[in-house]
PDB file of C-alpha atoms in Angstrom:
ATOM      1  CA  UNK A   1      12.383 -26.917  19.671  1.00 92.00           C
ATOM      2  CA  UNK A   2      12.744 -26.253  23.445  1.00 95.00           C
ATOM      3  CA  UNK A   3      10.377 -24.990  25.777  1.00 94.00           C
ATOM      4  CA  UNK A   4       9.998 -23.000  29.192  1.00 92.00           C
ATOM      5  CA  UNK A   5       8.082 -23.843  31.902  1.00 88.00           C
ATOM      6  CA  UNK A   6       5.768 -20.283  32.805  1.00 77.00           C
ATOM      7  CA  UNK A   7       3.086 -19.361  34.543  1.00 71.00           C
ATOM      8  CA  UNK A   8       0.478 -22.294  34.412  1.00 72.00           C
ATOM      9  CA  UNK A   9       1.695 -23.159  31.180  1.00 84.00           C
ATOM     10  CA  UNK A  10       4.700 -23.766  28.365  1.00 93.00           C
ATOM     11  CA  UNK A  11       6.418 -21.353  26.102  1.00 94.00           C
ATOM     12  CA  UNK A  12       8.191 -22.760  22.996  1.00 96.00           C
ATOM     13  CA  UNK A  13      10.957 -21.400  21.175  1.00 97.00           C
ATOM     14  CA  UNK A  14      13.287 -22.385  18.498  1.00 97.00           C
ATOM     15  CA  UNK A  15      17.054 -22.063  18.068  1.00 97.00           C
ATOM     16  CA  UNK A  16      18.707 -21.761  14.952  1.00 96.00           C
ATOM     17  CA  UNK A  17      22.754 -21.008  14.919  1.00 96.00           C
ATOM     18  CA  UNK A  18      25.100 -19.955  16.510  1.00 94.00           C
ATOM     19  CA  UNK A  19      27.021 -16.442  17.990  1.00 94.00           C
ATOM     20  CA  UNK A  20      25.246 -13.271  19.374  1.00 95.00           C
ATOM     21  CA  UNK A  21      21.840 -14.626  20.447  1.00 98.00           C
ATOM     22  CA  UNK A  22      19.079 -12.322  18.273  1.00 98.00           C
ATOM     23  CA  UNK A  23      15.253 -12.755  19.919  1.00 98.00           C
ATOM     24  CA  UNK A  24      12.537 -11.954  17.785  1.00 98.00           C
ATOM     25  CA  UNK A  25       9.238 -10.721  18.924  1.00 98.00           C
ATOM     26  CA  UNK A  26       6.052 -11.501  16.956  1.00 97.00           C
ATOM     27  CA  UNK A  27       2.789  -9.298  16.849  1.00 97.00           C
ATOM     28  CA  UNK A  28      -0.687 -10.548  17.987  1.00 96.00           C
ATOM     29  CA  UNK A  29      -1.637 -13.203  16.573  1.00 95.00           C
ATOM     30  CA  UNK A  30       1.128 -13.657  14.338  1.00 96.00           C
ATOM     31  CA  UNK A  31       3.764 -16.286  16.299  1.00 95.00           C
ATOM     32  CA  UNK A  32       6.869 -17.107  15.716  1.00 97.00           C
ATOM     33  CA  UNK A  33       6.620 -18.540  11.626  1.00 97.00           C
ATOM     34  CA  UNK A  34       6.781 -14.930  11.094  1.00 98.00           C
ATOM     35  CA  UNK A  35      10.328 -14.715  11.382  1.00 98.00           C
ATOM     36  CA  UNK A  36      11.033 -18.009   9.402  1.00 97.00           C
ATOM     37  CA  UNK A  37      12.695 -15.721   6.437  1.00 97.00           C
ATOM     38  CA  UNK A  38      15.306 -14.552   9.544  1.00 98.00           C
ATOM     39  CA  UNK A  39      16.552 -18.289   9.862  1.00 96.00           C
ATOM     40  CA  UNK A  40      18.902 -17.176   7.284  1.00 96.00           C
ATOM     41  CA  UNK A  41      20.965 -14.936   9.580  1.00 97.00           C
ATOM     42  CA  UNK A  42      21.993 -18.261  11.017  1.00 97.00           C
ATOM     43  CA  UNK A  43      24.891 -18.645   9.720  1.00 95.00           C
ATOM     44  CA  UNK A  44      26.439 -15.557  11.835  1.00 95.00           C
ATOM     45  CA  UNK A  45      23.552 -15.382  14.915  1.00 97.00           C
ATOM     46  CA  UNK A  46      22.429 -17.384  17.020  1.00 98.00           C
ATOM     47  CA  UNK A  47      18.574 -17.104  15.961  1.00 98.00           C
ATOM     48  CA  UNK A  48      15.414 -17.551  18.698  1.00 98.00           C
ATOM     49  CA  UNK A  49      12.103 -17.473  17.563  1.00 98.00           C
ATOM     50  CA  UNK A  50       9.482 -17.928  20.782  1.00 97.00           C
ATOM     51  CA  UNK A  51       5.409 -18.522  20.417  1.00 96.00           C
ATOM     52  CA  UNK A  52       4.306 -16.113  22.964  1.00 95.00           C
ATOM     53  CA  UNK A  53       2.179 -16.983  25.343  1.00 93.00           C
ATOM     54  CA  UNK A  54      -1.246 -17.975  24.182  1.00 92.00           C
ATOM     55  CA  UNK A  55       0.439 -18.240  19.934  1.00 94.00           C
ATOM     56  CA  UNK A  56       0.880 -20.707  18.092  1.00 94.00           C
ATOM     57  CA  UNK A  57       1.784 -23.992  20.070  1.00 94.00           C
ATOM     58  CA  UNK A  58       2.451 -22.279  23.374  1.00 94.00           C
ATOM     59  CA  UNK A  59       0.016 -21.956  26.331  1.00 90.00           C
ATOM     60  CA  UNK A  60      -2.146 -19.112  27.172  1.00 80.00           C
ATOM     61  CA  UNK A  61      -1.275 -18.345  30.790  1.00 72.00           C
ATOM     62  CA  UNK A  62      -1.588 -14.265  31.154  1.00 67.00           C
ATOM     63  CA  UNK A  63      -2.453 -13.545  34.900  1.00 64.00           C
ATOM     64  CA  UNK A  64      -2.089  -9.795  34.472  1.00 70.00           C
ATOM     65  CA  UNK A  65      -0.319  -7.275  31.283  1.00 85.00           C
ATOM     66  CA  UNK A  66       0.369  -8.930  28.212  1.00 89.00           C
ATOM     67  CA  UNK A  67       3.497  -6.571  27.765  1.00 93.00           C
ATOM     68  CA  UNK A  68       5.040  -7.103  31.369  1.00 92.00           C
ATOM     69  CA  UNK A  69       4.271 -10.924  31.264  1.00 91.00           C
ATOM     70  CA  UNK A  70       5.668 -11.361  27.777  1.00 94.00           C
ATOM     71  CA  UNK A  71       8.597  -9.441  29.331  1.00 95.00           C
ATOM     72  CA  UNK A  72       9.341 -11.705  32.115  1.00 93.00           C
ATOM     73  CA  UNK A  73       8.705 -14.697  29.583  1.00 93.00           C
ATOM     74  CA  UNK A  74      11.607 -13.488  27.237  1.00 96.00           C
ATOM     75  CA  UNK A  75      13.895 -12.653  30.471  1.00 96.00           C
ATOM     76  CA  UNK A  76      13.009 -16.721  31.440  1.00 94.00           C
ATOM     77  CA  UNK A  77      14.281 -18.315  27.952  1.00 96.00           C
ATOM     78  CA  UNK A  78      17.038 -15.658  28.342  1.00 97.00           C
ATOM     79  CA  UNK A  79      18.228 -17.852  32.231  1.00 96.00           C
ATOM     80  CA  UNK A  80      17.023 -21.064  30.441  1.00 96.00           C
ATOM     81  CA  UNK A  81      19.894 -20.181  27.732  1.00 96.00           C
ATOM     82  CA  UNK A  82      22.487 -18.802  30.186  1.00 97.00           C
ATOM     83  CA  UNK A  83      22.885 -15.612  27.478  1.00 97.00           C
ATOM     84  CA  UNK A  84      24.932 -13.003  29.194  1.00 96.00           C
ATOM     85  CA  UNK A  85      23.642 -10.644  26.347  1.00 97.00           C
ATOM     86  CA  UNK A  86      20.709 -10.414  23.626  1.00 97.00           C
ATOM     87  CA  UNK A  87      19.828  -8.270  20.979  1.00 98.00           C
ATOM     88  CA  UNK A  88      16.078  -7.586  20.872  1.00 98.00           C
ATOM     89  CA  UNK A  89      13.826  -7.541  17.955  1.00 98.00           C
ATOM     90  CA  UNK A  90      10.561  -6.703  17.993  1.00 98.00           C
ATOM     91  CA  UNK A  91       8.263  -6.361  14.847  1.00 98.00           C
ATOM     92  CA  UNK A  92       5.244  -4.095  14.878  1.00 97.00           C
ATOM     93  CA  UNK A  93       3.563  -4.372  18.023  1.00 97.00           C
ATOM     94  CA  UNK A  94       5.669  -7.039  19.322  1.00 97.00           C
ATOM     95  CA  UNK A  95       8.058  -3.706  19.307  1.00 97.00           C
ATOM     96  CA  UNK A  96       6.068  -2.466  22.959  1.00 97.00           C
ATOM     97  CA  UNK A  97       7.741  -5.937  24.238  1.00 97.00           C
ATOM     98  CA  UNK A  98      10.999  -5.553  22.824  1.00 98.00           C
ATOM     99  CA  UNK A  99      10.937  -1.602  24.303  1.00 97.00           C
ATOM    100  CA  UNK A 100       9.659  -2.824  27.655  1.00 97.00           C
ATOM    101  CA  UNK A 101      11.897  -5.381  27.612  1.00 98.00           C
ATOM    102  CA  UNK A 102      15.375  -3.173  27.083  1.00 97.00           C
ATOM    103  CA  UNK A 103      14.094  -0.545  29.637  1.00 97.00           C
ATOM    104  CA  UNK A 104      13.240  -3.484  32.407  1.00 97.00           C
ATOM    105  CA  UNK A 105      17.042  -4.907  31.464  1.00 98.00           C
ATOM    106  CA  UNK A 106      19.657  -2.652  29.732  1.00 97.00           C
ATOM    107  CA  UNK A 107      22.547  -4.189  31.075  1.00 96.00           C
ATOM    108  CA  UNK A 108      21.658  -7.414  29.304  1.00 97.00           C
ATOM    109  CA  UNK A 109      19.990  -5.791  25.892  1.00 97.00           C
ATOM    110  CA  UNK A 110      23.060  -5.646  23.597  1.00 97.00           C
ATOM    111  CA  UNK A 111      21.016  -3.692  21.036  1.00 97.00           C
ATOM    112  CA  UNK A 112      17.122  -3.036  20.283  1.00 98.00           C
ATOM    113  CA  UNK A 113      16.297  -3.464  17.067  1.00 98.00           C
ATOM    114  CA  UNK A 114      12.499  -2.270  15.627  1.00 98.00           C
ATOM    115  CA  UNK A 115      10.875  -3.291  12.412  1.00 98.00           C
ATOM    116  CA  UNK A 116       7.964  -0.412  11.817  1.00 97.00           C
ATOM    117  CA  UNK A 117       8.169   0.227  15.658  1.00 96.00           C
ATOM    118  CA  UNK A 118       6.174   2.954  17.301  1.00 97.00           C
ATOM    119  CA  UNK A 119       6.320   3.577  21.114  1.00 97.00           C
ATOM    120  CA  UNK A 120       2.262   4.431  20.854  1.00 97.00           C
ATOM    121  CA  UNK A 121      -0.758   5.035  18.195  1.00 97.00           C
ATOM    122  CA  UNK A 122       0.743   8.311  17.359  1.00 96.00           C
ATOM    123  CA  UNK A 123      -1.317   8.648  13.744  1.00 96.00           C
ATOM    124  CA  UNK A 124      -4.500   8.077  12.190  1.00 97.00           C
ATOM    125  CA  UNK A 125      -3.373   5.685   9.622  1.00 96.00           C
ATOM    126  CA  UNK A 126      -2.085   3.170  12.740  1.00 96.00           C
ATOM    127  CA  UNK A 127      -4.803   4.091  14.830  1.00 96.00           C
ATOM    128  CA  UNK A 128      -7.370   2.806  11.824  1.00 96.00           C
ATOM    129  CA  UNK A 129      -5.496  -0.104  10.919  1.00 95.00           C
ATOM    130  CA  UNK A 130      -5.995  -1.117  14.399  1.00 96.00           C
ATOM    131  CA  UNK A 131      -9.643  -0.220  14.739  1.00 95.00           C
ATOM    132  CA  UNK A 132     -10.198  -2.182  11.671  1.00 95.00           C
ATOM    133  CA  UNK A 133      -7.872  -5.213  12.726  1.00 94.00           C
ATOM    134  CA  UNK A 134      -9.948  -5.464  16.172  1.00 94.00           C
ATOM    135  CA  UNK A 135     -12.885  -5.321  14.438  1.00 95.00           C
ATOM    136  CA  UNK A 136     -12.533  -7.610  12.138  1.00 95.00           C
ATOM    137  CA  UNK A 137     -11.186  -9.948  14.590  1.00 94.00           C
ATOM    138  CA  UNK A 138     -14.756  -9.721  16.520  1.00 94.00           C
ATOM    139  CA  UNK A 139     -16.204 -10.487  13.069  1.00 95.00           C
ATOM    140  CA  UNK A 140     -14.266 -13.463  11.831  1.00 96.00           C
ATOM    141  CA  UNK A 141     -10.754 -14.359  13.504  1.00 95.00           C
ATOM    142  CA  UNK A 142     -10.347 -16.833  10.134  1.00 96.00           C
ATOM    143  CA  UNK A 143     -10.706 -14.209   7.971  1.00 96.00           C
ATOM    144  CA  UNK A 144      -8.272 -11.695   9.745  1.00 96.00           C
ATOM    145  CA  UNK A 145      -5.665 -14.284   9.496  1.00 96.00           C
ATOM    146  CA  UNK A 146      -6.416 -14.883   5.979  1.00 97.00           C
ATOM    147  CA  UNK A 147      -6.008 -11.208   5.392  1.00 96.00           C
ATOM    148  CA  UNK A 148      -2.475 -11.309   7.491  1.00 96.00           C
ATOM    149  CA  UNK A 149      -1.074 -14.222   5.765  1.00 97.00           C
ATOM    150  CA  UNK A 150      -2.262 -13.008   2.559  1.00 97.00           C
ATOM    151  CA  UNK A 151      -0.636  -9.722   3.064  1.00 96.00           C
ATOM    152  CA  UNK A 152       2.536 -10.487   4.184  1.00 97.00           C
ATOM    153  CA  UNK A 153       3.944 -12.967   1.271  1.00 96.00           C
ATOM    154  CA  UNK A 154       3.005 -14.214  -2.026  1.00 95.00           C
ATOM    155  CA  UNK A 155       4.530 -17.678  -1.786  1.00 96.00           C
ATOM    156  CA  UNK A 156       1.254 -19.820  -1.431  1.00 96.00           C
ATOM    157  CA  UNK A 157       3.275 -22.666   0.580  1.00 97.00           C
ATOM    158  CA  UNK A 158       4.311 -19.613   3.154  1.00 97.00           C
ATOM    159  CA  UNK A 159       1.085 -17.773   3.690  1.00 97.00           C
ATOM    160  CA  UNK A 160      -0.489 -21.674   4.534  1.00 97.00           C
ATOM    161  CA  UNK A 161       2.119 -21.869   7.248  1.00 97.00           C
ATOM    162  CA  UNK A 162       1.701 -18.667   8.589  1.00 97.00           C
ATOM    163  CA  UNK A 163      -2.118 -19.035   8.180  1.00 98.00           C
ATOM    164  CA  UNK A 164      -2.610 -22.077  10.045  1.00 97.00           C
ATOM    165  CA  UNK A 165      -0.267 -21.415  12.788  1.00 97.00           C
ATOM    166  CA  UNK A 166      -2.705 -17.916  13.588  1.00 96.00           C
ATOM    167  CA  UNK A 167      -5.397 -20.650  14.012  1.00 96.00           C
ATOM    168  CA  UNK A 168      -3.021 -22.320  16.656  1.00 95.00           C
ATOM    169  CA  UNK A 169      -3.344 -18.864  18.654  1.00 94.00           C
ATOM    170  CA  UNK A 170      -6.122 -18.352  21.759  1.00 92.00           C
ATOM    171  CA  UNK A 171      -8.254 -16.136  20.023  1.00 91.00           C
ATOM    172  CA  UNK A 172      -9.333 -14.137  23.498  1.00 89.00           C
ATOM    173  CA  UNK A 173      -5.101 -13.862  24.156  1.00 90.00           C
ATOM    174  CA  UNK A 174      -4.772 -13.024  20.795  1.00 93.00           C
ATOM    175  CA  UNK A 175      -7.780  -9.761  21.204  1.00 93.00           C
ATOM    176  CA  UNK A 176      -5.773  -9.113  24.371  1.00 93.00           C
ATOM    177  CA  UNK A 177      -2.303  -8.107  22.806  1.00 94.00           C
ATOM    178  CA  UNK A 178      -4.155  -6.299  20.364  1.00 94.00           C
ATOM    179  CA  UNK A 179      -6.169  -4.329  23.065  1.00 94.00           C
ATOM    180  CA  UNK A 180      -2.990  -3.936  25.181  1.00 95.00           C
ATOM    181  CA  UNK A 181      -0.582  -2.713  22.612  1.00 96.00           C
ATOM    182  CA  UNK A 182      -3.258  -0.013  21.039  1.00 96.00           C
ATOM    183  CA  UNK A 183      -3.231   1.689  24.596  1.00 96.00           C
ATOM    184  CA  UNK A 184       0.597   1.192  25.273  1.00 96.00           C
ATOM    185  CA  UNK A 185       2.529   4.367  25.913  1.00 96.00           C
ATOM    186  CA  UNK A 186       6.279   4.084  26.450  1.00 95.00           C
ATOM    187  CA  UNK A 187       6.873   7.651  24.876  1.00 95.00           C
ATOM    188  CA  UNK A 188       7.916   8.947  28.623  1.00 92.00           C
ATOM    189  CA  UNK A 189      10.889   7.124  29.329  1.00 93.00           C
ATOM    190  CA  UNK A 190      12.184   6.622  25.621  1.00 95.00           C
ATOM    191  CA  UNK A 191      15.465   8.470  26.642  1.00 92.00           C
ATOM    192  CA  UNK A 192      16.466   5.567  28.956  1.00 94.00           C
ATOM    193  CA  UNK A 193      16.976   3.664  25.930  1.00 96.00           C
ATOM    194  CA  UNK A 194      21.148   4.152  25.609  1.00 96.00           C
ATOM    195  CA  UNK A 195      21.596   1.012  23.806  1.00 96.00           C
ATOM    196  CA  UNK A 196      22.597   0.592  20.198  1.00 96.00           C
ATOM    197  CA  UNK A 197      18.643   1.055  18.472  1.00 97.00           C
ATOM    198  CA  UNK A 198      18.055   0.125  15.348  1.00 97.00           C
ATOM    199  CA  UNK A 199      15.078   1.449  12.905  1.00 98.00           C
ATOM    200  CA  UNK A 200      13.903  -0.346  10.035  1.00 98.00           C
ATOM    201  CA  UNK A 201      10.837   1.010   8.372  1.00 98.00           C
ATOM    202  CA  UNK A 202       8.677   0.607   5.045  1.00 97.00           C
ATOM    203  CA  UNK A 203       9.634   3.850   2.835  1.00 96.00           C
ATOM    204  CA  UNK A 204       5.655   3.892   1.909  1.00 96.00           C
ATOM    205  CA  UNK A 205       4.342   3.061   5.484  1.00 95.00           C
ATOM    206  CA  UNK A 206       4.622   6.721   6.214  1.00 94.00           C
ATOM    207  CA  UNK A 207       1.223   6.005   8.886  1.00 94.00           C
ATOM    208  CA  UNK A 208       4.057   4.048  10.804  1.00 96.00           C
ATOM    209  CA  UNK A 209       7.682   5.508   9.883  1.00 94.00           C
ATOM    210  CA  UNK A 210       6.181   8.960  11.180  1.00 94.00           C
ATOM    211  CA  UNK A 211       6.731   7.484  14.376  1.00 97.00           C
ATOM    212  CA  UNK A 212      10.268   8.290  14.034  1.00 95.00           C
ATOM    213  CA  UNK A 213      10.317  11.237  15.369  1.00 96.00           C
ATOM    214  CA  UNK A 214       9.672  10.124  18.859  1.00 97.00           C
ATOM    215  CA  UNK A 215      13.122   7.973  18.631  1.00 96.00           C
ATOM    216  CA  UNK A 216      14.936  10.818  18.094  1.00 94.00           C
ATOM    217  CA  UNK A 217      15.725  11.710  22.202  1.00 93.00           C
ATOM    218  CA  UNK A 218      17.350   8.118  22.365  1.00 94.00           C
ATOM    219  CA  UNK A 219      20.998   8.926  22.192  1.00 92.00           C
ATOM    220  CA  UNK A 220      22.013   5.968  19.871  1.00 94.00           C
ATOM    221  CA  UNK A 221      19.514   5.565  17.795  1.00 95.00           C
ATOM    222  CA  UNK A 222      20.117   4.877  13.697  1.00 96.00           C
ATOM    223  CA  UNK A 223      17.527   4.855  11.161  1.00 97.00           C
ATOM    224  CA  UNK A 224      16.905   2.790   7.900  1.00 97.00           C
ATOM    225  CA  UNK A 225      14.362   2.850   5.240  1.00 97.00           C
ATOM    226  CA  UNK A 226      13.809  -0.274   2.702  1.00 97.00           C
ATOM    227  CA  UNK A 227      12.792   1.725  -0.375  1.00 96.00           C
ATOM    228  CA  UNK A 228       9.007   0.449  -1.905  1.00 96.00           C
ATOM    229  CA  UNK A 229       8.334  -1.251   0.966  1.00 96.00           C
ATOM    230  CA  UNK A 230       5.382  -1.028   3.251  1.00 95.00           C
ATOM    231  CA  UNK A 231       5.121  -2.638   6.902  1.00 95.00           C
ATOM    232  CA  UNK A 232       5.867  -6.433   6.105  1.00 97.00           C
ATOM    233  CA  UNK A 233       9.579  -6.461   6.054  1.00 98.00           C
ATOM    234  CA  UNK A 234      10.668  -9.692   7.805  1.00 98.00           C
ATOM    235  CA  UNK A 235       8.832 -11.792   5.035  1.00 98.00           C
ATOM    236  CA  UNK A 236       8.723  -9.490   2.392  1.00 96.00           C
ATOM    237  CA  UNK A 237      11.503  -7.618   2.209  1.00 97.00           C
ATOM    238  CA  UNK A 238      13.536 -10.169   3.918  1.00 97.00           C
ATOM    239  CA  UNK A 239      16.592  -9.871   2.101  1.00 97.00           C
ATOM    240  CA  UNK A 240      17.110  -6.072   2.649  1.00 97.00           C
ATOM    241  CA  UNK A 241      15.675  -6.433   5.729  1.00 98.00           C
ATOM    242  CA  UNK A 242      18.239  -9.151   7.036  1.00 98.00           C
ATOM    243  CA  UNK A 243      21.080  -7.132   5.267  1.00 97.00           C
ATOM    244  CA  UNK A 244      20.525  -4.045   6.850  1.00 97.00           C
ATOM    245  CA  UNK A 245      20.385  -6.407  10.476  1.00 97.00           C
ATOM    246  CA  UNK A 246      23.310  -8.030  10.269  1.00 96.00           C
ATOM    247  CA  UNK A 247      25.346  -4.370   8.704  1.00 96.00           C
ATOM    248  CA  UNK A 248      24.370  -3.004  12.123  1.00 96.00           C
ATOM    249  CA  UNK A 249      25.629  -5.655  14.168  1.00 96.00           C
ATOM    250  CA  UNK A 250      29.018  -5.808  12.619  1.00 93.00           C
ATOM    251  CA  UNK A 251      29.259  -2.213  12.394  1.00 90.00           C
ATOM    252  CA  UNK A 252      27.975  -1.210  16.105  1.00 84.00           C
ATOM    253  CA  UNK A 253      28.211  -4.179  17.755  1.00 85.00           C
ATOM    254  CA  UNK A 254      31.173  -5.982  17.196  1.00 70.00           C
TER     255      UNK A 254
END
């Protein structure tokens, strides 16, 4: 594990690989276990995983918007690294950070890649599941990430890992991401994405593949459902999920 030095605190990542450096972007709360399924692309990428700012064993250091500072903490690991290039990943609302990211630095975002990404709360469905996630947060933060772990995997062993590293999380940073990424907007500038952009979306989320459509004035933009799948597709649907990753990188990348 290596670390960064940000802010009034440290941000901790993990490397796994080698070749075209992939970063993935966690949702609130979540961290970066979420992506342990993606330590299989290993063997072609060069895999990072960071804990956000105020998740899992990092510090909580935000002095002003989650999104920008979360954005200048990727672009730091990034100069730590020396990577002339990255593709982005962000999953759910960790997508706002991977957008903001590419549109703050295009000429070193290889390729975006979204998993259920939406560039607002464009629906009802997403705007209740966030309503409901917030609130329940106020209510118990132990029981939302019961409910999170629970609902992304069935392996007992993996939904104790990903449960207990949510517990790791500042709960107020946590709220904050949430907060900050229900009343994002990057709908205005999405045509200044001209990077490869990938699409990956749950064929029965339709409350968050509707979001689509907005994607469609980004010139290079490629769509890709996983069929009987809802929202959770890095853990499970990771082996479609992965696939359909790596397909685009040796088709559009290299």
């Amino acid at each position: 594990m290596k670390n960064i030095q940000y802010e009034n605190g440290t941000v901790y990542y993990d490397l796994y690989g080698k070749g075209i450096p992939i970063i993935f972007i966690h949702p609130p709360g979540m961290g970066r276990r979420v992506f342990d399924r993606q330590q299989k692309l290993a063997d072609k990428y060069l895999i990072v995983t960071p804990d956000l700012s105020g998740h899992g064993i990092s510090s909580s250091s935000i002095q002003y918007s989650i999104i920008e500072n979360y954005v200048e903490e990727l672009k730091q690991i990034i100069d730590n690294e020396k990577f002339e290039e990255v593709i982005i990943c962000g999953y759910s609302a960790g997508g706002a950070v991977a957008q903001e990211f590419a549109k703050a630095y295009p000429k070193i975002t290889k390729a975006l890649i979204l998993s259920g990404g939406y560039p607002k709360v464009a629906t009802i469905g997403l705007n209740l599941e966030y309503k409901l996630g917030m609130k329940l947060f106020k209510k118990s933060q132990k029981t939302l990430a019961r409910v999170l772990a629970n609902s992304h995997t069935k392996d007992k062993g993996y939904r104790e890992i990903l449960y207990s590293h949510m517990l790791k999380s500042d709960f107020a940073h946590w709220y904050k991401f949430y907060d900050q990424t229900y009343h994002y907007n990057g709908v205005t500038d999405l045509d200044s994405l001209t990077m490869p952009l990938l699409l990956i979306y749950g064929a029965n989320a339709f409350w968050i593949n509707h979001h689509r459509v907005y994607y469609e004035r980004c010139p290079n933009h490629h769509v890709v459902y996983i069929n009987n799948a809802f929202h959770q597709l890095p853990t499970k649907h990771w082996q479609p999920f992965n696939q359909i990753i790596s397909e685009f990188i040796d088709s559009k990348l290299i």
